[in-house]
Amino acid sequence: MGYYTQQIVTEKGSEAIARTVAKQSTLTFTSIKTGAGKYSIYEISKLSSVTELKDEKQIFDINSISSNENTIQLTSILTNVGVTESYEICEIGLFAKENDGEEFLVAISLNAENPALMPVFDKVPIEMQVGDYLTVSNSENFNIQYKSAAYFSTSPIVWLNSSMVTYA
């Protein structure tokens, strides 16, 4: 699985993070959403103004949040449970709410060249962990950096019979 390298913080995300850093509001990260949307070069140039994924497929909770100084790390577990039609994960969106308002897209990350495949669920769930890093600066020139990395679980699976699975 490749890295999601084309990451864009949306205009609304930048504004909300700036208000949060200035202690004017509270930002609560709510979910990670995945999609199969592919973008033209023109659409990529306009990504900062998008408000939703192009072809949303699944929604996942954020499993953990940690921070140190100016970096926030968010982790989410993606799974194929409930997937009835496989798709390529070409877009990943980070969503949040500001002061208990409506959820909005903070950042979008793309990978059309080497996307992960979310397979159809068939007896055994496939899981991927996604780690998102936001680096914010409280300086006059507000900076933010969003990175994503994902991988498949590496636990070997041992089949005992058709109705039982154990993890080694």
GROMACS .gro file of C-alpha atoms in nm:
model
  168
    1MET     CA    1   0.000   0.000   0.000
    2GLY     CA    2   0.133   0.338  -0.092
    3TYR     CA    3   0.141   0.659   0.102
    4TYR     CA    4  -0.131   0.915   0.054
    5THR     CA    5   0.094   1.195  -0.060
    6GLN     CA    6  -0.132   1.461  -0.206
    7GLN     CA    7  -0.268   1.606   0.119
    8ILE     CA    8  -0.463   1.928   0.129
    9VAL     CA    9  -0.606   2.108   0.429
   10THR     CA   10  -0.936   2.266   0.332
   11GLU     CA   11  -1.005   2.636   0.369
   12LYS     CA   12  -1.264   2.562   0.638
   13GLY     CA   13  -1.017   2.330   0.813
   14SER     CA   14  -0.742   2.594   0.811
   15GLU     CA   15  -0.977   2.859   0.948
   16ALA     CA   16  -1.104   2.629   1.225
   17ILE     CA   17  -0.754   2.522   1.326
   18ALA     CA   18  -0.640   2.885   1.334
   19ARG     CA   19  -0.931   2.975   1.565
   20THR     CA   20  -0.851   2.675   1.784
   21VAL     CA   21  -0.482   2.765   1.811
   22ALA     CA   22  -0.588   3.121   1.901
   23LYS     CA   23  -0.811   2.969   2.174
   24GLN     CA   24  -1.125   3.112   2.016
   25SER     CA   25  -1.294   2.773   1.969
   26THR     CA   26  -1.268   2.401   2.032
   27LEU     CA   27  -1.205   2.157   1.749
   28THR     CA   28  -1.316   1.796   1.793
   29PHE     CA   29  -1.196   1.542   1.536
   30THR     CA   30  -1.490   1.313   1.461
   31SER     CA   31  -1.414   1.063   1.186
   32ILE     CA   32  -1.203   0.938   0.901
   33LYS     CA   33  -1.393   0.874   0.578
   34THR     CA   34  -1.267   0.679   0.279
   35GLY     CA   35  -1.370   0.702  -0.082
   36ALA     CA   36  -1.295   0.591  -0.435
   37GLY     CA   37  -1.297   0.936  -0.596
   38LYS     CA   38  -1.032   1.015  -0.854
   39TYR     CA   39  -0.944   1.375  -0.931
   40SER     CA   40  -0.823   1.553  -1.242
   41ILE     CA   41  -0.527   1.791  -1.222
   42TYR     CA   42  -0.772   2.081  -1.231
   43GLU     CA   43  -0.979   1.932  -0.945
   44ILE     CA   44  -0.663   1.877  -0.738
   45SER     CA   45  -0.578   2.247  -0.779
   46LYS     CA   46  -0.918   2.329  -0.622
   47LEU     CA   47  -0.908   2.075  -0.335
   48SER     CA   48  -0.877   2.337  -0.063
   49SER     CA   49  -1.236   2.441  -0.135
   50VAL     CA   50  -1.396   2.092  -0.125
   51THR     CA   51  -1.641   2.013   0.153
   52GLU     CA   52  -1.683   1.637   0.112
   53LEU     CA   53  -1.521   1.336  -0.051
   54LYS     CA   54  -1.595   1.288  -0.420
   55ASP     CA   55  -1.706   0.923  -0.384
   56GLU     CA   56  -1.749   0.846  -0.012
   57LYS     CA   57  -1.765   0.473   0.068
   58GLN     CA   58  -1.710   0.426   0.444
   59ILE     CA   59  -1.694   0.616   0.774
   60PHE     CA   60  -1.462   0.518   1.061
   61ASP     CA   61  -1.420   0.637   1.417
   62ILE     CA   62  -1.095   0.788   1.533
   63ASN     CA   63  -0.951   0.532   1.773
   64SER     CA   64  -0.687   0.740   1.946
   65ILE     CA   65  -0.561   1.094   1.967
   66SER     CA   66  -0.229   1.197   2.117
   67SER     CA   67  -0.024   1.513   2.102
   68ASN     CA   68   0.313   1.657   2.190
   69GLU     CA   69   0.396   2.024   2.159
   70ASN     CA   70   0.268   2.118   1.811
   71THR     CA   71   0.184   1.775   1.667
   72ILE     CA   72  -0.149   1.594   1.692
   73GLN     CA   73  -0.156   1.224   1.600
   74LEU     CA   74  -0.487   1.059   1.513
   75THR     CA   75  -0.525   0.686   1.456
   76SER     CA   76  -0.814   0.501   1.294
   77ILE     CA   77  -0.872   0.136   1.206
   78LEU     CA   78  -1.025   0.080   0.863
   79THR     CA   79  -1.208  -0.248   0.812
   80ASN     CA   80  -1.395  -0.424   0.534
   81VAL     CA   81  -1.682  -0.533   0.761
   82GLY     CA   82  -2.001  -0.449   0.572
   83VAL     CA   83  -1.827  -0.398   0.237
   84THR     CA   84  -2.031  -0.566  -0.037
   85GLU     CA   85  -1.839  -0.424  -0.334
   86SER     CA   86  -1.461  -0.381  -0.323
   87TYR     CA   87  -1.313  -0.041  -0.398
   88GLU     CA   88  -0.979   0.136  -0.422
   89ILE     CA   89  -0.918   0.380  -0.137
   90CYS     CA   90  -0.817   0.680  -0.348
   91GLU     CA   91  -0.924   0.948  -0.101
   92ILE     CA   92  -0.915   0.976   0.279
   93GLY     CA   93  -1.085   1.262   0.460
   94LEU     CA   94  -1.034   1.386   0.816
   95PHE     CA   95  -1.352   1.535   0.963
   96ALA     CA   96  -1.416   1.745   1.272
   97LYS     CA   97  -1.670   1.966   1.449
   98GLU     CA   98  -1.602   2.311   1.583
   99ASN     CA   99  -1.776   2.402   1.911
  100ASP     CA  100  -2.026   2.115   1.868
  101GLY     CA  101  -2.136   2.248   1.528
  102GLU     CA  102  -2.179   2.046   1.210
  103GLU     CA  103  -1.912   1.805   1.091
  104PHE     CA  104  -1.686   1.934   0.814
  105LEU     CA  105  -1.389   1.819   0.609
  106VAL     CA  106  -1.062   1.936   0.765
  107ALA     CA  107  -0.817   1.770   0.525
  108ILE     CA  108  -0.820   1.536   0.229
  109SER     CA  109  -0.544   1.299   0.126
  110LEU     CA  110  -0.520   1.140  -0.219
  111ASN     CA  111  -0.351   0.838  -0.375
  112ALA     CA  112  -0.468   0.745  -0.724
  113GLU     CA  113  -0.134   0.590  -0.827
  114ASN     CA  114  -0.109   0.308  -0.570
  115PRO     CA  115  -0.426   0.303  -0.359
  116ALA     CA  116  -0.512   0.035  -0.107
  117LEU     CA  117  -0.790  -0.202  -0.203
  118MET     CA  118  -1.080  -0.242   0.039
  119PRO     CA  119  -1.198  -0.596  -0.036
  120VAL     CA  120  -1.545  -0.741   0.001
  121PHE     CA  121  -1.607  -0.885   0.349
  122ASP     CA  122  -1.591  -1.267   0.337
  123LYS     CA  123  -1.595  -1.433   0.684
  124VAL     CA  124  -1.270  -1.275   0.809
  125PRO     CA  125  -1.232  -0.898   0.849
  126ILE     CA  126  -0.937  -0.720   0.691
  127GLU     CA  127  -0.810  -0.425   0.893
  128MET     CA  128  -0.579  -0.136   0.809
  129GLN     CA  129  -0.449   0.123   1.050
  130VAL     CA  130  -0.430   0.484   0.934
  131GLY     CA  131  -0.218   0.737   1.120
  132ASP     CA  132  -0.277   1.106   1.057
  133TYR     CA  133  -0.043   1.378   1.182
  134LEU     CA  134  -0.137   1.744   1.207
  135THR     CA  135   0.141   1.989   1.289
  136VAL     CA  136   0.023   2.336   1.384
  137SER     CA  137   0.222   2.645   1.469
  138ASN     CA  138   0.099   2.929   1.681
  139SER     CA  139   0.326   3.173   1.495
  140GLU     CA  140   0.224   3.472   1.289
  141ASN     CA  141   0.252   3.257   0.975
  142PHE     CA  142   0.013   2.977   1.055
  143ASN     CA  143   0.142   2.641   0.923
  144ILE     CA  144  -0.020   2.300   0.909
  145GLN     CA  145   0.104   1.970   0.778
  146TYR     CA  146  -0.110   1.660   0.725
  147LYS     CA  147   0.044   1.319   0.660
  148SER     CA  148  -0.114   0.976   0.622
  149ALA     CA  149   0.023   0.625   0.627
  150ALA     CA  150  -0.167   0.298   0.624
  151TYR     CA  151  -0.086  -0.069   0.630
  152PHE     CA  152  -0.256  -0.406   0.644
  153SER     CA  153  -0.257  -0.612   0.964
  154THR     CA  154   0.033  -0.855   0.974
  155SER     CA  155  -0.102  -1.111   1.221
  156PRO     CA  156  -0.094  -1.454   1.056
  157ILE     CA  157  -0.428  -1.629   1.038
  158VAL     CA  158  -0.458  -2.001   1.114
  159TRP     CA  159  -0.774  -2.176   0.993
  160LEU     CA  160  -0.887  -2.457   1.227
  161ASN     CA  161  -1.209  -2.540   1.046
  162SER     CA  162  -1.462  -2.359   0.830
  163SER     CA  163  -1.630  -2.188   1.126
  164MET     CA  164  -1.337  -2.101   1.353
  165VAL     CA  165  -1.041  -1.871   1.308
  166THR     CA  166  -0.756  -1.810   1.548
  167TYR     CA  167  -0.488  -1.545   1.528
  168ALA     CA  168  -0.133  -1.663   1.587
   0.00000   0.00000   0.00000
